[in-house]
Short mmCIF file of N, CA and C in Angstrom, two decimals:
data_model
loop_
_atom_site.label_atom_id
_atom_site.label_comp_id
_atom_site.label_asym_id
_atom_site.label_seq_id
_atom_site.Cartn_x
_atom_site.Cartn_y
_atom_site.Cartn_z
N MET A 1 1.07 10.35 -11.31
CA MET A 1 0.09 9.94 -11.07
C MET A 1 -0.56 8.76 -10.21
N ARG A 2 0.50 7.43 -9.85
CA ARG A 2 0.15 7.31 -9.84
C ARG A 2 -0.64 7.42 -7.89
N ARG A 3 0.12 8.12 -7.54
CA ARG A 3 -0.55 8.84 -6.02
C ARG A 3 -1.12 9.55 -6.52
N ILE A 4 -2.18 9.99 -7.22
CA ILE A 4 -3.31 10.33 -7.64
C ILE A 4 -4.41 8.48 -7.43
N ALA A 5 -4.07 8.53 -8.27
CA ALA A 5 -4.52 6.88 -8.47
C ALA A 5 -5.15 5.96 -7.36
N LEU A 6 -4.07 6.18 -6.04
CA LEU A 6 -3.89 5.35 -4.86
C LEU A 6 -4.25 6.19 -3.90
N LEU A 7 -4.72 7.00 -4.07
CA LEU A 7 -5.42 7.90 -3.04
C LEU A 7 -6.59 8.05 -3.01
N LEU A 8 -7.13 8.47 -5.06
CA LEU A 8 -8.36 8.03 -5.42
C LEU A 8 -9.08 6.36 -4.43
N ALA A 9 -7.94 5.39 -4.24
CA ALA A 9 -8.21 4.18 -4.63
C ALA A 9 -9.02 4.30 -3.27
N PHE A 10 -8.12 5.27 -1.82
CA PHE A 10 -8.60 4.47 -0.62
C PHE A 10 -9.09 5.92 -0.12
N SER A 11 -9.52 6.80 -1.49
CA SER A 11 -10.74 7.15 -0.84
C SER A 11 -12.02 6.38 -0.17
N LEU A 12 -11.90 6.28 -1.65
CA LEU A 12 -13.54 5.45 -2.01
C LEU A 12 -13.30 4.15 -0.28
N LEU A 13 -12.40 4.06 -0.16
CA LEU A 13 -12.37 2.72 0.70
C LEU A 13 -12.20 3.27 2.50
N VAL A 14 -12.17 4.66 1.89
CA VAL A 14 -12.26 5.12 3.84
C VAL A 14 -13.32 5.36 4.70
N SER A 15 -14.77 4.76 3.76
CA SER A 15 -16.32 5.39 3.99
C SER A 15 -15.96 4.05 4.52
N PRO A 16 -17.58 4.05 5.32
CA PRO A 16 -18.21 2.39 6.19
C PRO A 16 -16.92 1.37 4.91
N LEU A 17 -16.68 1.13 5.27
CA LEU A 17 -15.95 0.14 4.63
C LEU A 17 -16.44 -0.88 3.64
N PHE A 18 -16.92 -1.75 5.10
CA PHE A 18 -17.45 -3.13 4.22
C PHE A 18 -18.25 -3.70 3.98
N GLY A 19 -19.55 -2.37 3.74
CA GLY A 19 -20.98 -2.47 3.04
C GLY A 19 -21.84 -3.28 4.66
N GLN A 20 -22.48 -4.62 3.99
CA GLN A 20 -23.48 -5.06 4.82
C GLN A 20 -23.21 -5.72 5.69
N ASP A 21 -21.90 -6.97 5.66
CA ASP A 21 -21.17 -8.13 5.50
C ASP A 21 -20.78 -7.75 6.82
N SER A 22 -20.44 -8.92 7.93
CA SER A 22 -19.31 -8.62 9.09
C SER A 22 -18.48 -8.66 9.12
N CYS A 23 -17.98 -7.57 9.76
CA CYS A 23 -16.34 -7.53 10.16
C CYS A 23 -15.98 -8.01 11.24
N SER A 24 -16.60 -9.45 12.05
CA SER A 24 -16.34 -10.30 13.20
C SER A 24 -15.46 -10.96 12.58
N ARG A 25 -15.49 -11.18 11.27
CA ARG A 25 -15.18 -13.25 11.13
C ARG A 25 -13.84 -12.55 11.59
N LEU A 26 -13.28 -11.63 10.95
CA LEU A 26 -11.49 -11.11 10.40
C LEU A 26 -10.90 -11.52 11.20
N SER A 27 -9.27 -12.15 11.02
CA SER A 27 -9.13 -12.65 12.12
C SER A 27 -8.26 -11.50 12.66
N LEU A 28 -7.42 -11.24 13.68
CA LEU A 28 -6.42 -10.44 14.50
C LEU A 28 -5.22 -10.02 13.74
N GLY A 29 -4.78 -8.71 13.23
CA GLY A 29 -3.04 -9.05 13.18
C GLY A 29 -2.45 -9.28 11.62
N LEU A 30 -1.07 -9.09 11.41
CA LEU A 30 -0.42 -8.38 11.16
C LEU A 30 -1.06 -8.74 9.50
N HIS A 31 -1.34 -8.76 8.79
CA HIS A 31 -1.75 -9.50 6.77
C HIS A 31 -3.10 -10.73 7.43
N ALA A 32 -3.62 -10.73 8.46
CA ALA A 32 -4.76 -11.89 8.99
C ALA A 32 -5.76 -12.28 8.11
N SER A 33 -6.13 -13.74 8.39
CA SER A 33 -6.99 -13.47 7.77
C SER A 33 -8.49 -12.83 7.41
N LEU A 34 -8.88 -12.72 6.38
CA LEU A 34 -10.39 -12.05 6.64
C LEU A 34 -11.52 -12.90 6.68
N ASN A 35 -11.47 -14.46 6.37
CA ASN A 35 -12.08 -15.14 6.37
C ASN A 35 -13.17 -15.62 5.36
N GLY A 36 -12.66 -15.47 3.83
CA GLY A 36 -13.90 -15.50 3.09
C GLY A 36 -14.19 -13.69 3.23
N PHE A 37 -13.92 -12.32 4.21
CA PHE A 37 -14.91 -11.54 4.38
C PHE A 37 -14.71 -11.00 2.56
N ILE A 38 -15.89 -10.71 1.73
CA ILE A 38 -15.68 -9.24 0.89
C ILE A 38 -16.01 -8.17 1.36
N PRO A 39 -15.10 -7.20 1.30
CA PRO A 39 -15.52 -5.84 0.92
C PRO A 39 -16.48 -5.64 0.52
N PHE A 40 -17.28 -4.32 0.86
CA PHE A 40 -18.45 -3.79 0.01
C PHE A 40 -19.45 -4.78 0.00
N PRO A 41 -20.83 -4.41 -0.30
CA PRO A 41 -21.55 -4.85 -1.44
C PRO A 41 -21.41 -5.97 -2.33
N ALA A 42 -21.94 -7.03 -2.55
CA ALA A 42 -22.13 -7.39 -4.16
C ALA A 42 -22.13 -6.36 -5.19
N ASP A 43 -22.92 -5.87 -4.47
CA ASP A 43 -23.59 -4.99 -6.07
C ASP A 43 -21.97 -3.60 -6.79
N ASN A 44 -21.49 -2.80 -5.01
CA ASN A 44 -20.24 -1.72 -5.37
C ASN A 44 -19.52 -2.58 -6.61
N ALA A 45 -19.34 -1.35 -7.21
CA ALA A 45 -18.49 -1.33 -8.57
C ALA A 45 -16.80 -1.98 -8.44
N TRP A 46 -16.39 -1.64 -6.29
CA TRP A 46 -15.36 -2.68 -5.76
C TRP A 46 -15.20 -4.20 -6.82
N ASN A 47 -16.73 -4.19 -6.40
CA ASN A 47 -16.68 -6.29 -6.65
C ASN A 47 -17.76 -6.66 -7.91
N GLN A 48 -17.12 -5.51 -9.14
CA GLN A 48 -17.23 -6.04 -10.64
C GLN A 48 -16.46 -7.05 -11.17
N ASP A 49 -16.93 -7.51 -12.10
CA ASP A 49 -16.43 -8.34 -12.99
C ASP A 49 -16.78 -6.77 -14.05
N ILE A 50 -14.85 -6.57 -14.55
CA ILE A 50 -15.74 -5.77 -15.74
C ILE A 50 -14.45 -5.82 -17.13
N SER A 51 -14.53 -7.32 -17.04
CA SER A 51 -13.70 -8.11 -18.41
C SER A 51 -14.12 -8.34 -19.23
N ASN A 52 -15.40 -7.59 -19.41
CA ASN A 52 -16.29 -7.92 -20.75
C ASN A 52 -17.50 -6.37 -20.81
N ALA A 53 -16.97 -5.27 -20.49
CA ALA A 53 -17.41 -4.20 -19.69
C ALA A 53 -16.63 -3.28 -21.47
N SER A 54 -18.28 -2.27 -21.50
CA SER A 54 -17.61 -1.87 -22.59
C SER A 54 -16.61 -0.44 -22.01
N VAL A 55 -16.07 -0.14 -23.02
CA VAL A 55 -14.49 0.48 -22.76
C VAL A 55 -15.21 2.09 -22.81
N ASP A 56 -14.43 3.25 -20.95
CA ASP A 56 -15.36 3.91 -21.38
C ASP A 56 -15.27 5.10 -21.67
N PRO A 57 -16.07 5.88 -22.33
CA PRO A 57 -16.21 6.49 -23.24
C PRO A 57 -14.53 8.29 -23.77
N ASN A 58 -14.76 8.31 -21.66
CA ASN A 58 -13.93 9.31 -21.74
C ASN A 58 -11.97 8.60 -21.45
N SER A 59 -12.72 7.16 -21.48
CA SER A 59 -10.83 6.65 -21.80
C SER A 59 -9.69 7.14 -22.94
N ASP A 60 -9.94 7.69 -23.85
CA ASP A 60 -8.84 8.40 -24.63
C ASP A 60 -8.19 9.42 -24.38
N ALA A 61 -9.42 9.76 -23.84
CA ALA A 61 -8.66 11.89 -22.54
C ALA A 61 -8.20 11.03 -21.74
N ILE A 62 -8.37 10.04 -20.72
CA ILE A 62 -7.94 9.41 -19.78
C ILE A 62 -6.40 9.45 -19.67
N ILE A 63 -6.18 8.46 -20.85
CA ILE A 63 -5.01 8.37 -21.26
C ILE A 63 -3.78 9.04 -21.92
N ASN A 64 -4.65 9.88 -22.62
CA ASN A 64 -3.73 11.26 -22.98
C ASN A 64 -3.29 11.92 -21.94
N PHE A 65 -4.18 12.26 -21.10
CA PHE A 65 -4.49 13.02 -19.87
C PHE A 65 -2.59 12.39 -18.74
N ILE A 66 -3.10 11.32 -18.14
CA ILE A 66 -1.80 10.07 -17.69
C ILE A 66 -0.32 10.16 -18.88
N GLY A 67 -0.56 9.76 -20.65
CA GLY A 67 0.21 10.18 -21.05
C GLY A 67 0.62 8.41 -21.41
N LEU A 68 0.61 8.59 -22.75
CA LEU A 68 0.46 7.41 -23.70
C LEU A 68 1.70 6.14 -23.15
N ASN A 69 2.26 6.49 -23.53
CA ASN A 69 4.01 6.24 -23.09
C ASN A 69 4.16 6.07 -21.36
N THR A 70 3.64 6.38 -20.13
CA THR A 70 3.92 6.08 -18.75
C THR A 70 3.70 5.01 -18.88
N PRO A 71 4.50 4.00 -17.97
CA PRO A 71 4.09 2.63 -17.43
C PRO A 71 3.49 2.86 -15.91
N MET A 72 2.63 1.91 -16.21
CA MET A 72 1.62 1.60 -14.94
C MET A 72 3.02 1.50 -13.62
N HIS A 73 2.50 1.52 -12.53
CA HIS A 73 3.60 0.83 -11.45
C HIS A 73 2.42 0.49 -10.62
N PRO A 74 1.98 -0.26 -10.40
CA PRO A 74 0.74 -0.84 -9.57
C PRO A 74 1.45 -1.25 -7.90
N ASP A 75 1.21 -0.72 -7.00
CA ASP A 75 1.15 -1.64 -5.71
C ASP A 75 0.41 -2.50 -4.98
N PHE A 76 0.76 -3.02 -5.96
CA PHE A 76 0.20 -4.71 -5.01
C PHE A 76 0.95 -6.45 -5.27
N GLY A 77 0.73 -6.58 -4.94
CA GLY A 77 1.60 -7.91 -5.73
C GLY A 77 2.22 -8.74 -4.33
N ALA A 78 2.87 -9.54 -4.42
CA ALA A 78 3.10 -10.71 -3.21
C ALA A 78 5.10 -10.75 -3.09
N GLY A 79 5.76 -11.13 -2.31
CA GLY A 79 7.57 -11.10 -2.25
C GLY A 79 8.04 -9.92 -2.81
N GLN A 80 9.30 -10.01 -2.69
CA GLN A 80 9.87 -8.78 -2.01
C GLN A 80 10.50 -7.97 -3.51
N TYR A 81 10.67 -6.68 -3.39
CA TYR A 81 11.74 -6.10 -4.70
C TYR A 81 12.62 -5.67 -3.92
N GLN A 82 13.85 -6.18 -4.54
CA GLN A 82 15.32 -4.97 -3.91
C GLN A 82 15.45 -5.07 -2.09
N GLY A 83 14.86 -6.18 -1.72
CA GLY A 83 15.13 -5.92 -0.08
C GLY A 83 13.74 -5.71 0.16
N GLN A 84 12.84 -4.72 -0.26
CA GLN A 84 11.50 -4.62 0.50
C GLN A 84 10.29 -5.58 -0.16
N THR A 85 9.34 -5.48 0.75
CA THR A 85 8.34 -5.98 0.11
C THR A 85 7.26 -5.73 -0.42
N ILE A 86 6.76 -6.41 -1.17
CA ILE A 86 6.10 -5.19 -2.31
C ILE A 86 4.22 -5.79 -1.72
N GLY A 87 4.18 -4.07 -2.44
CA GLY A 87 1.91 -4.46 -1.99
C GLY A 87 2.48 -3.02 -0.98
N ILE A 88 1.03 -3.24 -0.08
CA ILE A 88 1.38 -1.86 1.13
C ILE A 88 0.17 -3.83 2.34
N PRO A 89 1.54 -3.12 2.94
CA PRO A 89 1.17 -4.14 4.53
C PRO A 89 -0.29 -4.20 4.75
N TYR A 90 -1.12 -4.76 5.67
CA TYR A 90 -2.40 -4.16 6.41
C TYR A 90 -1.99 -4.47 7.99
N VAL A 91 -3.09 -4.51 9.20
CA VAL A 91 -3.19 -4.88 10.19
C VAL A 91 -4.16 -4.65 10.46
N VAL A 92 -4.89 -5.69 10.70
CA VAL A 92 -6.11 -6.10 11.48
C VAL A 92 -5.99 -5.37 12.96
N VAL A 93 -6.54 -5.15 13.41
CA VAL A 93 -7.00 -4.41 15.26
C VAL A 93 -8.46 -4.37 15.70
N SER A 94 -8.46 -4.93 16.51
CA SER A 94 -10.08 -4.52 17.36
C SER A 94 -9.50 -3.10 18.43
N GLY A 95 -10.08 -2.55 17.49
CA GLY A 95 -11.08 -1.32 18.02
C GLY A 95 -10.53 -0.28 18.40
N SER A 96 -9.40 -0.48 19.78
CA SER A 96 -9.35 0.33 20.62
C SER A 96 -7.77 -0.07 20.72
N PRO A 97 -7.10 0.90 21.85
CA PRO A 97 -7.56 2.69 22.45
C PRO A 97 -7.23 2.65 20.36
N PHE A 98 -7.63 4.11 20.42
CA PHE A 98 -7.37 5.36 19.60
C PHE A 98 -6.21 6.38 20.44
N VAL A 99 -5.09 6.60 19.21
CA VAL A 99 -4.25 7.36 19.29
C VAL A 99 -4.59 8.13 18.00
N ASP A 100 -3.68 10.09 19.14
CA ASP A 100 -4.14 11.23 18.18
C ASP A 100 -2.90 10.46 17.21
N ILE A 101 -3.05 11.32 15.59
CA ILE A 101 -2.28 11.47 15.26
C ILE A 101 -1.91 13.42 14.61
N HIS A 102 -0.49 12.93 14.42
CA HIS A 102 0.23 14.47 14.53
C HIS A 102 0.63 14.01 12.88
N PHE A 103 0.53 15.42 12.17
CA PHE A 103 0.70 15.16 11.08
C PHE A 103 2.27 16.21 10.63
N THR A 104 3.33 15.89 10.48
CA THR A 104 4.53 17.00 10.00
C THR A 104 4.33 17.46 8.57
N ALA A 105 3.95 16.50 7.10
CA ALA A 105 3.85 16.74 6.03
C ALA A 105 2.74 15.58 5.90
N TYR A 106 2.07 15.79 4.60
CA TYR A 106 1.53 15.27 3.83
C TYR A 106 -0.14 15.48 4.18
N GLY A 107 -0.21 15.64 5.51
CA GLY A 107 -1.87 15.36 6.69
C GLY A 107 -2.83 15.19 5.62
N ASN A 108 -2.60 16.34 4.63
CA ASN A 108 -3.74 15.87 3.44
C ASN A 108 -3.90 14.51 3.02
N ASN A 109 -3.08 13.98 3.12
CA ASN A 109 -2.57 12.25 2.35
C ASN A 109 -3.00 11.75 3.42
N SER A 110 -3.25 11.77 4.38
CA SER A 110 -4.56 10.46 5.36
C SER A 110 -5.20 10.91 6.17
N ASP A 111 -5.99 9.96 6.74
CA ASP A 111 -7.43 10.05 6.79
C ASP A 111 -6.84 11.11 8.82
N PRO A 112 -8.01 12.00 9.60
CA PRO A 112 -7.40 12.19 9.97
C PRO A 112 -7.67 11.49 11.76
N GLY A 113 -7.03 11.91 12.66
CA GLY A 113 -6.95 10.53 13.65
C GLY A 113 -8.70 12.14 15.13
N PRO A 114 -8.33 10.88 15.82
CA PRO A 114 -7.34 9.69 16.37
C PRO A 114 -7.73 8.18 15.31
N MET A 115 -6.61 7.18 15.33
CA MET A 115 -6.94 6.01 15.02
C MET A 115 -6.39 5.01 15.71
N PRO A 116 -6.84 3.83 15.11
CA PRO A 116 -6.13 2.83 16.44
C PRO A 116 -4.83 2.25 16.07
N VAL A 117 -4.29 2.93 16.20
CA VAL A 117 -2.82 2.25 15.65
C VAL A 117 -2.06 2.03 16.43
N PRO A 118 -1.75 0.38 15.88
CA PRO A 118 -0.72 -0.08 16.90
C PRO A 118 0.79 0.46 16.87
N HIS A 119 1.13 -0.07 18.20
CA HIS A 119 2.63 0.44 17.53
C HIS A 119 4.01 -0.58 17.14
N ASN A 120 3.23 -1.54 16.62
CA ASN A 120 4.06 -1.91 15.30
C ASN A 120 3.53 -2.43 14.51
N ALA A 121 2.63 -1.13 13.86
CA ALA A 121 2.07 -1.37 12.65
C ALA A 121 3.00 -1.45 11.77
N PRO A 122 3.39 -2.20 10.53
CA PRO A 122 3.48 -2.61 8.82
C PRO A 122 4.09 -1.06 8.25
N ILE A 123 4.63 -0.63 8.02
CA ILE A 123 4.87 0.34 7.24
C ILE A 123 5.49 -0.28 6.10
N GLU A 124 4.85 0.30 4.46
CA GLU A 124 4.72 -0.01 3.34
C GLU A 124 6.55 -0.05 3.09
N GLY A 125 6.87 -0.86 2.57
CA GLY A 125 8.09 -1.15 2.40
C GLY A 125 9.04 -2.44 3.33
N TYR A 126 8.18 -2.15 3.86
CA TYR A 126 8.92 -2.74 5.12
C TYR A 126 9.61 -4.80 5.00
N PRO A 127 10.53 -4.61 6.32
CA PRO A 127 10.52 -4.49 6.68
C PRO A 127 11.99 -2.91 7.53
N HIS A 128 12.74 -2.34 5.84
CA HIS A 128 12.81 -1.35 4.85
C HIS A 128 12.20 -0.37 4.39
N PRO A 129 11.45 0.55 5.59
CA PRO A 129 10.71 1.07 4.55
C PRO A 129 11.42 1.89 3.21
N GLY A 130 12.24 2.60 3.74
CA GLY A 130 13.13 3.18 2.70
C GLY A 130 12.29 4.95 2.53
N ASN A 131 12.53 5.16 1.73
CA ASN A 131 11.76 6.96 1.21
C ASN A 131 11.06 6.62 0.33
N GLY A 132 10.14 5.52 -0.12
CA GLY A 132 8.46 5.64 -0.82
C GLY A 132 7.75 5.78 -0.19
N ASP A 133 6.68 5.93 -0.75
CA ASP A 133 4.88 6.01 0.22
C ASP A 133 5.03 6.13 1.85
N ARG A 134 5.13 5.09 1.97
CA ARG A 134 4.84 4.76 3.70
C ARG A 134 4.18 4.62 3.94
N HIS A 135 2.86 4.06 3.34
CA HIS A 135 1.50 3.99 4.13
C HIS A 135 1.29 3.00 5.10
N VAL A 136 0.44 3.25 5.53
CA VAL A 136 0.03 2.31 6.90
C VAL A 136 -1.23 2.18 6.68
N LEU A 137 -2.16 0.98 6.89
CA LEU A 137 -3.40 0.42 6.30
C LEU A 137 -3.41 0.01 7.67
N ILE A 138 -4.59 -0.12 8.35
CA ILE A 138 -5.34 -1.14 9.51
C ILE A 138 -6.94 -1.24 9.70
N ILE A 139 -7.09 -2.22 9.26
CA ILE A 139 -8.20 -2.56 9.35
C ILE A 139 -8.91 -2.57 10.53
N ASP A 140 -9.87 -1.49 11.63
CA ASP A 140 -10.59 -1.89 12.67
C ASP A 140 -11.76 -2.46 13.08
N ARG A 141 -11.32 -3.93 13.37
CA ARG A 141 -12.63 -5.39 13.29
C ARG A 141 -13.74 -4.61 13.97
N ASP A 142 -13.79 -3.88 14.78
CA ASP A 142 -14.72 -4.02 15.83
C ASP A 142 -15.87 -2.32 14.85
N ASN A 143 -15.42 -1.76 14.44
CA ASN A 143 -16.07 -0.14 13.83
C ASN A 143 -15.98 -0.90 12.30
N CYS A 144 -15.47 -1.71 11.53
CA CYS A 144 -15.76 -1.92 10.38
C CYS A 144 -15.02 -0.71 10.06
N TRP A 145 -13.82 -0.52 9.88
CA TRP A 145 -13.06 0.84 8.66
C TRP A 145 -11.98 0.05 8.67
N LEU A 146 -11.95 0.86 8.02
CA LEU A 146 -10.10 1.32 7.40
C LEU A 146 -9.75 2.55 7.48
N TYR A 147 -8.57 1.94 8.06
CA TYR A 147 -7.50 3.41 8.37
C TYR A 147 -6.54 3.88 7.35
N GLU A 148 -5.91 4.87 6.56
CA GLU A 148 -4.78 4.28 5.78
C GLU A 148 -4.37 6.00 6.32
N LEU A 149 -2.53 5.65 6.93
CA LEU A 149 -1.77 6.81 6.97
C LEU A 149 -0.99 6.58 5.46
N TYR A 150 0.09 7.38 5.43
CA TYR A 150 1.05 8.39 3.80
C TYR A 150 2.07 8.85 4.17
N TYR A 151 2.88 8.17 4.26
CA TYR A 151 4.21 8.89 4.85
C TYR A 151 4.52 8.52 6.01
N SER A 152 4.01 7.10 6.31
CA SER A 152 4.31 7.32 8.26
C SER A 152 6.10 6.82 8.59
N PHE A 153 5.94 7.09 9.49
CA PHE A 153 7.00 6.90 10.29
C PHE A 153 6.59 6.86 12.33
N PRO A 154 7.41 5.76 13.00
CA PRO A 154 7.37 5.59 14.04
C PRO A 154 7.17 6.77 14.66
N LYS A 155 6.70 6.88 16.44
CA LYS A 155 7.45 8.18 16.95
C LYS A 155 8.13 7.47 17.94
N LYS A 156 9.20 8.43 17.17
CA LYS A 156 10.16 8.29 18.53
C LYS A 156 10.25 8.52 20.00
#
């Protein structure tokens, strides 16, 4: 279920990602500063304060489907856990070069290529990604686009 929720979140993100705000202010590199940039327009659901929102009428059905006692496992945070970084790292790149992507498995869980993936793109769980989801997130500053790969391995 965690993977479904994560994929839903990323499927919403990989549209023209950043609304009307300019991506040109983003710094380049691993975990680069977004320099105050806020993804999506201010009125987008991802930028809404829901702390006082009413409960969704389908909430009970959703919870029952997931399982009332199923623990939540969010993929965000900072620091390390058992030698791996917590959360999904990202890298901000300057649009090109685009490289073809070859999927041996889970291609339907990733965006189709080509993508501007740098050779040193951080893989979720770095510096020792292990056997987890191994997501790679690339923000293309020039084209204002987010690319996501699932279960990624460097080309040998």
